[in-house]
Short mmCIF file of C-alpha atoms in Angstrom, two decimals:
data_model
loop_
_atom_site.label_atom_id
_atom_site.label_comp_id
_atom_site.label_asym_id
_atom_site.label_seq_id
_atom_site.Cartn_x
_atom_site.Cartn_y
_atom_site.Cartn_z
CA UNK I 1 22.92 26.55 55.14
CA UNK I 2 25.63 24.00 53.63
CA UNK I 3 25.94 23.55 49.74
CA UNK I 4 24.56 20.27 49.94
CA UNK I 5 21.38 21.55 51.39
CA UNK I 6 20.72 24.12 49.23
CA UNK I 7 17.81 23.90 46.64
CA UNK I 8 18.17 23.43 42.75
CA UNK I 9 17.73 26.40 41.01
CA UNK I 10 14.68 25.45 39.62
CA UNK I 11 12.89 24.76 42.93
CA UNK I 12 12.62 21.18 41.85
CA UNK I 13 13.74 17.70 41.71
CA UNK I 14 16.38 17.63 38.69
CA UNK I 15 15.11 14.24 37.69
CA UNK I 16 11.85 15.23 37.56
CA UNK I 17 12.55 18.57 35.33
CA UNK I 18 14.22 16.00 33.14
CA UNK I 19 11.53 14.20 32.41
CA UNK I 20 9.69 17.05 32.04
CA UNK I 21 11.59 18.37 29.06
CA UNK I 22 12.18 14.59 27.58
CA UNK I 23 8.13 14.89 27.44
CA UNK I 24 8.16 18.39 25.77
CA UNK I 25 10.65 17.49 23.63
CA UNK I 26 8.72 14.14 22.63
CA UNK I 27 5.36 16.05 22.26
CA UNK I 28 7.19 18.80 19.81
CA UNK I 29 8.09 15.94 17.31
CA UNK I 30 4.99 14.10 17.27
CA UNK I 31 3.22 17.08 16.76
CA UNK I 32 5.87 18.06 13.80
CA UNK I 33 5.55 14.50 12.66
CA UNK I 34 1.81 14.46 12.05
CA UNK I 35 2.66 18.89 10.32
CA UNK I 36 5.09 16.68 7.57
CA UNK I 37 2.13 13.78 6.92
CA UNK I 38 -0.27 16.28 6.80
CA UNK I 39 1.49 18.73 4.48
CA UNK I 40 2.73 15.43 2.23
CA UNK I 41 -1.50 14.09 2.22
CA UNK I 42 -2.78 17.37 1.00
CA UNK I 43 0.56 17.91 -1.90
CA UNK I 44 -0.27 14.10 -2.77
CA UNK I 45 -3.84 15.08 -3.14
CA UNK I 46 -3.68 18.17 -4.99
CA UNK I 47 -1.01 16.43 -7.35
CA UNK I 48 -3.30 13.85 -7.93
CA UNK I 49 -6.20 16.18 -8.66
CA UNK I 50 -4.38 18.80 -10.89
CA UNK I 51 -2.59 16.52 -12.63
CA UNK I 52 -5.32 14.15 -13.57
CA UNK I 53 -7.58 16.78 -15.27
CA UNK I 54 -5.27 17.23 -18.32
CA UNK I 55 -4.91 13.33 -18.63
CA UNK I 56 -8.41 12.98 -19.13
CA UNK I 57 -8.03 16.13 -21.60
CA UNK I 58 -5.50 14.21 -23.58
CA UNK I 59 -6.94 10.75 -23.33
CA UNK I 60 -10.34 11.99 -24.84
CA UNK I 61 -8.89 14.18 -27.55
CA UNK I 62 -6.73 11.31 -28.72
CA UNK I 63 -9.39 8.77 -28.24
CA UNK I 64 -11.68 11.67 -30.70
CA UNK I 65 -8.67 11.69 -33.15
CA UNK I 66 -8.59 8.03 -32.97
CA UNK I 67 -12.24 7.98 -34.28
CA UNK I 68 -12.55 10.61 -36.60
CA UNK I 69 -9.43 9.43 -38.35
CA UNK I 70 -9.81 5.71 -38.42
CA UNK I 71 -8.64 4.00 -41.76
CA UNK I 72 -7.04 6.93 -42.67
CA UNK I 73 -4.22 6.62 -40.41
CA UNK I 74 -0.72 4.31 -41.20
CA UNK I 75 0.47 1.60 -39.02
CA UNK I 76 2.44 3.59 -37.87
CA UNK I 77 -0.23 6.46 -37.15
CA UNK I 78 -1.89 3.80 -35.34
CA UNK I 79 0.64 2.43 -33.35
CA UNK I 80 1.34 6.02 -31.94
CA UNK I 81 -2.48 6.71 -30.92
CA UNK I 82 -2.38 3.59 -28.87
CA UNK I 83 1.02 4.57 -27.23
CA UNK I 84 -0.43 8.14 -26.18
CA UNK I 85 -3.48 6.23 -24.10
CA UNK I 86 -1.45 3.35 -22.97
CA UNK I 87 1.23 6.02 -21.44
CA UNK I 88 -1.79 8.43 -20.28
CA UNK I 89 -3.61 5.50 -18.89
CA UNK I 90 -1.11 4.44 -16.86
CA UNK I 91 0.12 7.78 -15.04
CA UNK I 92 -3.97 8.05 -14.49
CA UNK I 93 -3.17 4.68 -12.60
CA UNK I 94 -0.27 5.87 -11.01
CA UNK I 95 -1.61 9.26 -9.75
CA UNK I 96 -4.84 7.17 -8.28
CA UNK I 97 -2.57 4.95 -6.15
CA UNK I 98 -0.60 7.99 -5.21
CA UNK I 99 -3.87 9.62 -3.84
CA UNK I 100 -4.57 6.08 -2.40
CA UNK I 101 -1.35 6.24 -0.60
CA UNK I 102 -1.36 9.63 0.94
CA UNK I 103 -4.62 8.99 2.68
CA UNK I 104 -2.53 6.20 4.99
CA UNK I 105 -1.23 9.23 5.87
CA UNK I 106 -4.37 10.52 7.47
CA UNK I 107 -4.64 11.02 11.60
CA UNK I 108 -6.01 7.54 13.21
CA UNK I 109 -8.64 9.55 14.84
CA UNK I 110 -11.04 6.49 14.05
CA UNK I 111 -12.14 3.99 16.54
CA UNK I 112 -11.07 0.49 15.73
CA UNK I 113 -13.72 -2.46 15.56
CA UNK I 114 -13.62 -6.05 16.17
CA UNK I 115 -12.71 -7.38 12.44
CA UNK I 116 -13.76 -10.87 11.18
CA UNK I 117 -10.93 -11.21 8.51
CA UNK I 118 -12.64 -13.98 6.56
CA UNK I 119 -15.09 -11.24 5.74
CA UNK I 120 -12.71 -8.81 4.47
CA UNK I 121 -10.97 -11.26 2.16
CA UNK I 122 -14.28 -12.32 0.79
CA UNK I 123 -14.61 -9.04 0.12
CA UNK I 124 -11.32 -8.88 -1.96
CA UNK I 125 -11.87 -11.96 -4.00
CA UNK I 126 -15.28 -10.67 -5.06
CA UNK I 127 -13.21 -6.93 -5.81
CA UNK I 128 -10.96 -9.03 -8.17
CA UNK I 129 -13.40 -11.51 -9.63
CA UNK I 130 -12.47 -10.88 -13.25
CA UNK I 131 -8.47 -11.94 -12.53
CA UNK I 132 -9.54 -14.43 -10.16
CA UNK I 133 -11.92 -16.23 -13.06
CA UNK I 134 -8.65 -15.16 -16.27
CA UNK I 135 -6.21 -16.44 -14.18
CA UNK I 136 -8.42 -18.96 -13.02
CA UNK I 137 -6.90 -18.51 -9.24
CA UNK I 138 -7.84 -20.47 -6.20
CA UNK I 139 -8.42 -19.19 -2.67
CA UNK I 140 -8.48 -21.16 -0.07
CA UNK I 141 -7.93 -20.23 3.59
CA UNK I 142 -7.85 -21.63 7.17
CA UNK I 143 -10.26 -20.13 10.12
CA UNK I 144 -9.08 -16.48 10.57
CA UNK I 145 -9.66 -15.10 14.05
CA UNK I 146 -11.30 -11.93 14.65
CA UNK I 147 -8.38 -8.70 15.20
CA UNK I 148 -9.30 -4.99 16.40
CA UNK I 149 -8.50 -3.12 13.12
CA UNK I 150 -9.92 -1.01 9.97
CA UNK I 151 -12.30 -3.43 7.65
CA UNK I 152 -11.78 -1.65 4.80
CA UNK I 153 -7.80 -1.12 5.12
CA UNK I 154 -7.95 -5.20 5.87
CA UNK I 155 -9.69 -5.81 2.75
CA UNK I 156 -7.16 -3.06 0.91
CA UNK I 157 -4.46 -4.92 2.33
CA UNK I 158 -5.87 -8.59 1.14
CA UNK I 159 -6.86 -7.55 -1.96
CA UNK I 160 -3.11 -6.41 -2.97
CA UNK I 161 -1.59 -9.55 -1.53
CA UNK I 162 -3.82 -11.20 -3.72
CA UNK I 163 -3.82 -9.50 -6.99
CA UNK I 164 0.26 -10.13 -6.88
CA UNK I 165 -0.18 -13.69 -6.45
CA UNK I 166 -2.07 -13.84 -9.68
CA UNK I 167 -0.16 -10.99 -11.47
CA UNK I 168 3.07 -12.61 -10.69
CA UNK I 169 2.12 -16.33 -11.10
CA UNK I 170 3.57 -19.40 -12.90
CA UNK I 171 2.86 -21.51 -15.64
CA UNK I 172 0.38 -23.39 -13.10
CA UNK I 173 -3.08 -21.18 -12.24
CA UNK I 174 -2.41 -19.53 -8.73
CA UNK I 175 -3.16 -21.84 -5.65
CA UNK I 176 -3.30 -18.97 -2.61
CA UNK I 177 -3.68 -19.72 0.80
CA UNK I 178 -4.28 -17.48 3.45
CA UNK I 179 -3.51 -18.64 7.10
CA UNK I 180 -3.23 -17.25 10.59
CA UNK I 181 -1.18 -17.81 13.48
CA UNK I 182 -1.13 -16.01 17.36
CA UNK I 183 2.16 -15.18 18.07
CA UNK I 184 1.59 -13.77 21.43
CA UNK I 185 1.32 -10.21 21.15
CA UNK I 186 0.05 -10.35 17.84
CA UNK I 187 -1.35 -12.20 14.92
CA UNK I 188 0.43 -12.90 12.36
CA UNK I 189 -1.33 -13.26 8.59
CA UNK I 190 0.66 -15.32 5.98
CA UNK I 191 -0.70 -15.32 2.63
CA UNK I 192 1.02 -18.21 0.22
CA UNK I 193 1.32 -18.55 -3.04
CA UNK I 194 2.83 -20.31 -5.94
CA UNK I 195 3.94 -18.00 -7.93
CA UNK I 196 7.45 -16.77 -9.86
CA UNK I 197 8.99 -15.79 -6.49
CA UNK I 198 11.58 -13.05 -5.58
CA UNK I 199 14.82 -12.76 -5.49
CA UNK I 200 16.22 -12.30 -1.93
CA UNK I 201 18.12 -9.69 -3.00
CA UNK I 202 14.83 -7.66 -3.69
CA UNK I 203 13.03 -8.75 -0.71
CA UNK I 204 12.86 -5.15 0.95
CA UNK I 205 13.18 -2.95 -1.97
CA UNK I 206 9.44 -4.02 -3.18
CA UNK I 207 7.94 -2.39 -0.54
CA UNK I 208 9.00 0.91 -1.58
CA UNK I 209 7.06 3.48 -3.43
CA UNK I 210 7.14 3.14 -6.98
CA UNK I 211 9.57 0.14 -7.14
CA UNK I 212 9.27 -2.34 -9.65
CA UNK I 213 11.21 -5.63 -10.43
CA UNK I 214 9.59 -6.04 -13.66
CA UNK I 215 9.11 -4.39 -16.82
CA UNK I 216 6.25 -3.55 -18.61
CA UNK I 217 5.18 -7.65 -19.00
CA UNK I 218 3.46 -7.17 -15.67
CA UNK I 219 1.08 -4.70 -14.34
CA UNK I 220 1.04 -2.20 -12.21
CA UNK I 221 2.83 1.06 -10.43
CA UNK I 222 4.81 -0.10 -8.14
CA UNK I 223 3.02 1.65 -5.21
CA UNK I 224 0.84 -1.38 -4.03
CA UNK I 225 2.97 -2.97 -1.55
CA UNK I 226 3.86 0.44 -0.60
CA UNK I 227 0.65 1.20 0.66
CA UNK I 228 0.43 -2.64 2.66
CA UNK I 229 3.47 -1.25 3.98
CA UNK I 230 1.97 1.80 5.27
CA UNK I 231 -1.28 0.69 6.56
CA UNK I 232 0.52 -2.21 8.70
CA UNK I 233 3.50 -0.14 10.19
CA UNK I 234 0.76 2.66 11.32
CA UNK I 235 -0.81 0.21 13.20
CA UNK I 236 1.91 -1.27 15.27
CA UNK I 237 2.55 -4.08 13.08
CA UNK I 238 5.17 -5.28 10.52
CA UNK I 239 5.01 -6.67 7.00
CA UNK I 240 7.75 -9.12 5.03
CA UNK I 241 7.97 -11.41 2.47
CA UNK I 242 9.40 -15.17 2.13
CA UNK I 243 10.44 -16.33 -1.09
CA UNK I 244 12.75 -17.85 -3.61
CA UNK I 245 12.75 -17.16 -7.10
CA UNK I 246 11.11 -20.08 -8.98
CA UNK I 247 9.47 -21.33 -5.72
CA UNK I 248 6.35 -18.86 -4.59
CA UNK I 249 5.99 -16.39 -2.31
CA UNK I 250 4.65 -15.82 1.28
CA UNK I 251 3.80 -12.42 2.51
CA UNK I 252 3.70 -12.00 6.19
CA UNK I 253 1.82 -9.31 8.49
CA UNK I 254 1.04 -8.66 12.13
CA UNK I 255 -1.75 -7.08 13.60
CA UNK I 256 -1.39 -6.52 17.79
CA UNK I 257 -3.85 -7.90 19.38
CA UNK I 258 -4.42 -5.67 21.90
CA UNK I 259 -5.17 -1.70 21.61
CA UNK I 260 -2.30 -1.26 23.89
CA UNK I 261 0.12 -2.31 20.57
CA UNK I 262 -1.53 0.20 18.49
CA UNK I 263 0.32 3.29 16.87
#
C-alpha cells in the first residue's frame, strides 16, 4: 500500500475529527460559562441576603434612638441620626438591585411569548405613578408591534428607561416618547426624552455596574442601566444611547424578531 493510501491514524476523515473537537471544545466553555453565572447568581444572592439583615438591624435601632431621644438631641445629634438611615437606606437600595441583577444571570430555560409592548410600558408608567404625577412627566408613544420576549423583563427594561428620563430631566417637565422601528432582523425600541443629556464621552461607561455620572443630587445606584444591559445582550440584542449634553437623550434597544436570533 502507498503512503498516500494509507488511513489517518484515527480511522477518520481529519476534517471531520476537527470539527469534532471545535464542538467539544465549544460545549466545555458554554458549559463553564453558565458554572461562572451560576456561581456569581448564588454569591450575589447570598450577599444580598446576609448583608441586608444587619441593615435592617441598624436602621430600626437608630430609627428607636431617634424616637426615644427626640428633643433631647443637638443639631448636630440630629443631623447624624439622619445620616446613619440615609447611608443604610441606600446600601439596602443598592444590595436590592444587586440581587435584581444577578437573577439576569439565571439559565433562559423559559419559553418566550408573543409580547404586546404597549402593555408592558403601561405597566411601567402605572409602577412609577408617583414620579410620573411629581415630575409631572408625559408619555406618549407610537403603535408598538408585538416581539417574542419576557413581559416582565420588557416592563423592567421600560420602567428604567423611564424613571431616568424623569430623574435626569430639565427645567421643562419630561416629554418621553417611545417609538419602534423594524430593522430587518430585529426591532429596534427608541425611547426619547428631553432631558439634561450625556456627555459623549460617558456614553458607554453608564451601562456599567455601579457607575454613576452624578453625585448625590440624583438618585439611584448606578446598577439600573446595568441590568437593561444585561437583559438585552442575553437575548441577542443590543442597547445604546444618543445624546448631547443639554439636548435629551435617546436610548436604543433591539429585540430579534425571530427565535432563531435568540441567545
Amino acid at each position: 500500500m502507498s503512503p498516500q493510501s494509507e488511513p489517518s491514524p484515527a480511522g477518520g476523515n481529519p476534517a471531520e475529527a476537527g470539527d469534532d473537537i471545535k464542538d467539544e471544545f465549544e460545549a466545555r466553555l458554554l458549559a463553564e460559562q453558565k458554572r461562572h453565572h451560576e456561581e456569581f447568581r448564588q454569591f450575589a444572592y447570598a450577599v444580598s441576603h446576609d448583608l441586608r439583615e444587619p441593615i435592617r438591624m441598624i436602621v430600626s435601632y437608630t430609627q428607636l434612638l431617634d424616637r426615644r431621644y427626640q428633643g433631647k438631641l443637638d443639631s448636630d445629634g440630629t443631623d447624624f441620626m439622619r445620616y446613619i438611615l440615609e447611608a443604610t437606606q441606600r446600601m439596602d437600595r443598592l444590595l436590592g438591585d444587586l440581587l435584581t441583577y444577578s437573577h439576569q444571570f439565571r439559565p433562559l430555560d423559559q419559553p418566550l411569548e408573543l409580547v404586546e409592548p404597549e402593555g408592558a410600558l403601561q405597566g411601567a408608567v402605572l409602577m412609577l405613578d408617583a414620579a410620573v404625577r411629581e415630575s409631572g412627566a408625559q408619555v406618549t408613544n407610537d403603535s408598538l408591534p408585538s416581539i417574542l420576549f419576557d413581559f416582565a423583563q420588557l416592563t423592567h427594561l421600560f420602567r428604567q428607561l423611564l424613571s431616568n428620563a424623569m430623574c435626569f430631566r430639565g427645567p421643562q417637565p419630561p416629554q418621553i416618547h417611545v417609538s419602534a422601528a423594524d430593522t430587518g432582523n430585529a426591532i429596534q425600541f427608541s425611547v426619547r426624552d428631553n432631558g439634561i443629556g450625556i456627555d459623549q464621552r460617558y456614553h458607554e461607561q453608564i451601562f456599567g455596574v455601579f457607575k454613576r455620572l452624578h453625585g448625590r443630587e440624583f438618585p439611584g445606584t448606578g446598577i439600573g442601566l446595568a441590568i437593561c444591559k444585561r437583559i438585552v445582550e442575553q437575548r441577542g440584542g443590543r442597547i445604546w444611547v444618543e445624546s448631547e449634553l443639554g439636548h435629551g437623550a435617546t436610548f436604543h434597544f433591539t429585540i430579534p424578531n425571530h427565535p432563531g436570533g435568540l441567545k
